[in-house]
Coordinates of C-alpha atoms in Angstrom, one line a residue:
M25 CA -15.3 -15.8 5.1
K26 CA -11.2 -15.1 3.6
I27 CA -9.7 -12.0 3.1
R28 CA -9.4 -11.6 -0.5
A29 CA -5.9 -9.9 -1.3
I30 CA -4.4 -9.2 -4.7
V31 CA -0.7 -8.8 -5.1
W32 CA 0.6 -6.3 -7.7
G33 CA 3.9 -6.6 -9.6
E34 CA 5.7 -4.3 -12.5
N35 CA 6.9 -8.1 -13.4
I36 CA 9.4 -6.3 -15.5
H37 CA 13.0 -6.9 -13.4
E38 CA 12.2 -10.6 -13.1
K39 CA 12.0 -10.7 -16.9
R40 CA 15.1 -8.4 -17.7
S41 CA 17.6 -9.9 -15.0
A42 CA 18.6 -13.3 -14.8
T43 CA 20.0 -12.2 -10.9
V44 CA 16.1 -11.4 -10.1
R45 CA 14.8 -14.3 -12.0
A46 CA 17.1 -17.1 -10.2
I47 CA 15.8 -15.7 -6.4
Y48 CA 11.9 -15.1 -7.9
P49 CA 11.6 -17.7 -10.9
D50 CA 7.6 -17.1 -10.6
G51 CA 7.9 -13.4 -10.2
M52 CA 8.3 -11.5 -6.7
H53 CA 4.5 -11.2 -7.1
A54 CA 3.8 -14.5 -6.9
C55 CA 6.3 -15.1 -3.7
I56 CA 4.4 -12.6 -2.3
A57 CA 1.3 -14.1 -2.9
S58 CA 2.9 -17.3 -1.6
A59 CA 3.8 -15.8 1.7
L60 CA 0.1 -14.6 2.3
N61 CA -1.7 -17.9 1.6
Q62 CA 0.4 -19.3 4.2
D63 CA -2.3 -18.0 6.5
T64 CA -5.7 -20.0 6.0
A65 CA -7.5 -16.6 6.6
I66 CA -6.0 -14.9 3.3
D67 CA -6.9 -16.0 -0.5
A68 CA -4.1 -14.0 -2.4
T69 CA -4.0 -13.9 -6.6
T70 CA -2.0 -11.6 -8.2
A71 CA -1.7 -9.1 -11.2
T72 CA 0.9 -7.6 -13.1
L73 CA 1.5 -4.3 -15.0
Q74 CA 1.2 -6.4 -18.4
E75 CA -2.2 -7.6 -18.1
P76 CA -5.2 -5.5 -19.9
E77 CA -6.1 -2.7 -17.1
H78 CA -2.9 -3.7 -15.1
G79 CA -5.3 -6.8 -14.0
L80 CA -7.2 -3.8 -11.9
T81 CA -10.4 -4.0 -13.8
E82 CA -13.5 -2.6 -12.0
A83 CA -15.2 -5.6 -11.1
R84 CA -12.2 -7.2 -9.6
L85 CA -11.1 -4.5 -7.4
A86 CA -14.7 -4.3 -6.2
E87 CA -13.9 -8.1 -5.0
T88 CA -10.8 -7.1 -3.2
D89 CA -10.3 -6.6 0.8
V90 CA -6.5 -5.8 0.8
L91 CA -4.1 -4.5 -2.4
V92 CA -0.4 -5.4 -2.0
W93 CA 1.7 -3.2 -4.4
W94 CA 5.3 -3.7 -5.8
G95 CA 6.8 -1.3 -7.9
H96 CA 9.9 0.5 -9.3
C97 CA 11.1 1.2 -12.4
A98 CA 7.9 1.8 -14.5
H99 CA 5.7 3.6 -12.0
G100 CA 4.9 6.1 -14.9
E101 CA 3.4 3.5 -17.0
V102 CA 0.7 2.6 -14.7
A103 CA -2.7 3.9 -16.3
D104 CA -4.1 7.0 -14.4
E105 CA -7.5 5.7 -14.8
V106 CA -6.5 2.7 -12.7
V107 CA -4.7 4.5 -10.1
D108 CA -7.9 6.6 -9.6
R109 CA -9.8 3.6 -9.4
V110 CA -7.5 2.2 -6.9
Q111 CA -7.5 4.9 -4.6
R112 CA -11.6 5.3 -5.0
R113 CA -11.4 1.5 -3.5
V114 CA -9.2 2.7 -0.6
W115 CA -11.7 5.4 0.2
E116 CA -14.1 2.8 0.3
G117 CA -12.3 0.8 2.5
M118 CA -9.8 -1.5 0.7
G119 CA -6.5 -1.7 2.5
L120 CA -3.4 -0.8 0.6
I121 CA 0.2 -2.1 1.4
C122 CA 3.3 -0.2 -0.6
L123 CA 6.4 -2.3 -0.5
H124 CA 9.8 -1.0 -0.9
S125 CA 10.2 1.6 -3.9
S126 CA 6.5 1.7 -4.2
H127 CA 6.7 4.8 -2.3
F128 CA 7.1 6.6 -5.5
S129 CA 4.0 4.8 -7.1
K130 CA 1.5 7.1 -8.7
I131 CA -1.4 5.5 -5.9
F132 CA 1.1 6.3 -2.9
R133 CA 2.2 9.7 -3.8
L134 CA -1.5 10.4 -4.8
L135 CA -2.9 8.9 -1.4
M136 CA 0.0 11.0 0.5
G137 CA -0.3 14.1 -1.1
T138 CA 3.5 14.7 -0.8
P139 CA 6.7 13.7 -2.8
C140 CA 7.6 10.8 -0.9
A141 CA 11.0 11.4 -1.6
L142 CA 14.1 9.9 0.3
A143 CA 17.9 9.2 0.1
W144 CA 19.2 5.9 -0.9
R145 CA 22.3 3.7 -1.7
E146 CA 22.9 0.4 -3.3
A147 CA 25.7 -1.4 -1.5
G148 CA 24.3 -4.8 -0.2
E149 CA 24.4 -3.5 3.3
R150 CA 23.2 -5.1 6.2
E151 CA 19.9 -3.5 7.7
R152 CA 18.4 -4.4 11.1
I153 CA 14.9 -3.2 11.5
W154 CA 13.6 -2.2 15.0
V155 CA 10.2 -2.8 16.1
I156 CA 9.8 0.3 18.3
N157 CA 5.5 -0.6 19.0
P158 CA 5.5 -4.6 19.9
G159 CA 2.0 -4.2 20.9
H160 CA 0.9 -3.5 17.0
P161 CA -0.9 -6.1 15.2
I162 CA 1.5 -5.8 12.3
V163 CA 4.4 -6.9 14.2
R164 CA 2.5 -10.1 16.1
G165 CA 5.1 -13.0 16.5
I166 CA 8.3 -10.9 15.6
G167 CA 11.0 -10.2 17.6
R168 CA 12.8 -6.9 19.0
T169 CA 14.8 -6.9 15.6
I170 CA 15.0 -8.3 12.2
E171 CA 18.3 -8.8 10.0
I172 CA 18.5 -8.7 6.8
P173 CA 21.9 -9.3 5.5
A174 CA 21.7 -7.5 2.7
A175 CA 19.8 -4.7 1.3
E176 CA 19.4 -1.4 -0.9
M177 CA 20.0 1.5 2.0
Y178 CA 16.7 4.1 2.2
S179 CA 17.6 6.9 4.6
E180 CA 15.8 10.0 6.3
P181 CA 14.2 12.4 5.0
F182 CA 11.5 10.5 4.3
S183 CA 9.0 13.3 2.8
V184 CA 6.0 11.7 3.8
P185 CA 2.9 13.2 6.2
E186 CA 3.1 12.4 9.7
P187 CA 1.7 8.7 10.0
M188 CA -0.9 7.4 12.2
E189 CA 1.7 4.7 13.7
T190 CA 5.4 4.4 13.3
V191 CA 5.7 0.6 14.0
L192 CA 9.2 -0.1 12.3
I193 CA 12.6 1.8 11.8
S194 CA 15.6 0.3 9.9
W195 CA 19.1 1.2 10.8
F196 CA 21.7 0.4 8.1
E197 CA 25.4 -0.8 8.3
G198 CA 26.5 2.5 6.7
G199 CA 24.9 4.5 9.8
E200 CA 21.7 5.5 8.0
V201 CA 18.0 5.5 9.9
F202 CA 14.7 5.2 7.9
R203 CA 11.0 4.7 9.3
S204 CA 10.3 1.3 7.6
G205 CA 7.0 0.8 8.7
M206 CA 4.2 3.4 8.6
T207 CA 0.4 3.4 9.2
W208 CA -2.2 5.9 7.6
Q209 CA -5.7 6.2 6.8
R210 CA -7.5 7.7 3.7
G211 CA -11.3 7.6 3.9
A212 CA -12.5 4.3 5.0
G213 CA -8.9 2.4 3.7
R214 CA -6.1 1.5 6.2
I215 CA -2.7 2.2 4.3
F216 CA 1.0 0.5 5.2
Y217 CA 4.3 1.4 3.8
F218 CA 6.7 -1.4 4.4
R219 CA 10.4 -0.4 3.0
P220 CA 12.1 -3.9 2.7
G221 CA 12.0 -5.7 -0.4
H222 CA 15.0 -4.5 -3.4
E223 CA 14.8 -7.3 -6.0
V224 CA 18.2 -8.4 -6.1
Y225 CA 17.9 -9.9 -2.5
P226 CA 15.9 -12.8 -1.6
I227 CA 14.0 -10.3 1.2
Y228 CA 10.8 -12.0 0.7
H229 CA 11.7 -15.7 1.1
Q230 CA 12.8 -14.2 4.6
V231 CA 10.5 -15.8 7.5
E232 CA 9.8 -12.7 9.4
V233 CA 9.3 -10.3 6.2
R234 CA 6.8 -13.4 5.4
Q235 CA 5.0 -12.9 8.5
I236 CA 4.8 -8.9 8.8
L237 CA 3.1 -9.0 5.3
R238 CA 0.1 -11.7 6.5
N239 CA -0.2 -9.6 9.8
A240 CA -0.1 -6.3 7.9
V241 CA -3.0 -7.8 5.4
R242 CA -4.8 -8.8 8.2
W243 CA -4.8 -5.4 10.1
A244 CA -5.4 -3.8 6.6
H245 CA -9.0 -5.4 6.3
T246 CA -12.0 -3.5 7.6
P247 CA -14.8 -6.1 7.2
A248 CA -17.4 -3.2 7.5
P249 CA -19.3 -3.0 4.1
A250 CA -17.7 -0.8 1.7
W251 CA -18.9 3.1 1.5
R252 CA -19.6 2.8 -2.2
D253 CA -20.9 6.7 -2.1
V254 CA -17.5 7.9 -0.8
A255 CA -17.2 10.7 -3.6
A256 CA -20.6 11.7 -3.9
A257 CA -22.0 14.7 -2.6
P258 CA -25.5 14.6 -3.1
R259 CA -28.1 17.4 -2.6
R260 CA -30.7 17.0 0.2
P261 CA -33.7 19.0 -0.2
V262 CA -35.7 20.4 2.8
E263 CA -38.4 17.7 2.4
Q264 CA -36.1 15.0 3.0
S265 CA -34.6 16.3 6.1
F266 CA -34.6 14.2 9.0
E267 CA -36.3 16.7 11.2
T268 CA -39.2 19.2 10.0
I269 CA -37.2 22.7 8.9
A270 CA -38.1 25.7 7.0
A271 CA -36.1 27.1 4.5
K272 CA -34.6 30.1 5.3
G273 CA -32.2 32.7 4.4
P274 CA -31.1 33.4 0.1
R275 CA -30.6 30.4 -1.7
L276 CA -28.0 30.3 -4.5
H277 CA -28.5 26.4 -5.4
Q278 CA -31.5 26.1 -7.0
D279 CA -33.3 22.8 -8.3
G280 CA -31.7 22.1 -11.9
D281 CA -29.1 24.6 -11.1
E282 CA -26.2 22.7 -12.8
G283 CA -23.7 25.9 -12.4
F284 CA -23.8 24.9 -8.2
R285 CA -22.8 21.7 -6.4

């Protein structure tokens, strides 16, 4: 069975900017999905901000293995109920890949629990991405470095929690460095942040970047059944215990007492 992926994009820059539209005539989300669909093990579709429920309905997310998120100028326009819905699915085991400016998206900041702030500069400078964890599956088929001819600069400090793994570090022409590929886990879901992808440069057409995206989807996919009751806190009465026990001590939580959970 194929890995079911959704590529979510704001789909705003493509409509407003002739420069972006020339690079991504079908939208950045479509370009990223085309990269994923080069892998016969992945079935990638798209969703955008403008669709009802941003294209991320309960039913559609329930059938999604990995969600890829690109956002930049409209983080605040994403409905909180959709963000909560995505968070729950990550807890249940859906993978999440956040790209470029999605470090400031509601969903990434919610899952990280930190400001996710950084320094930046837009000067079209060269970026060299170093593979510092060459045995990691996300960089399978990638050499020691990736050269991006023109990019927006991101710089440390990057206020995110300590990751499980740092896979990639970027150096920029101006001298700054940035942890450009990191992983976390929240609940049963795997998360990967991947820095490249400023909209005015053809970065998602670059062969190595597209390979990392495919690798990341494979890595983020957890084929175990979803943990559907992840947010539940059910009461287990004595008579439902695995071993026979007798209730002891004071009991504040009584049957039918809605004041305690």
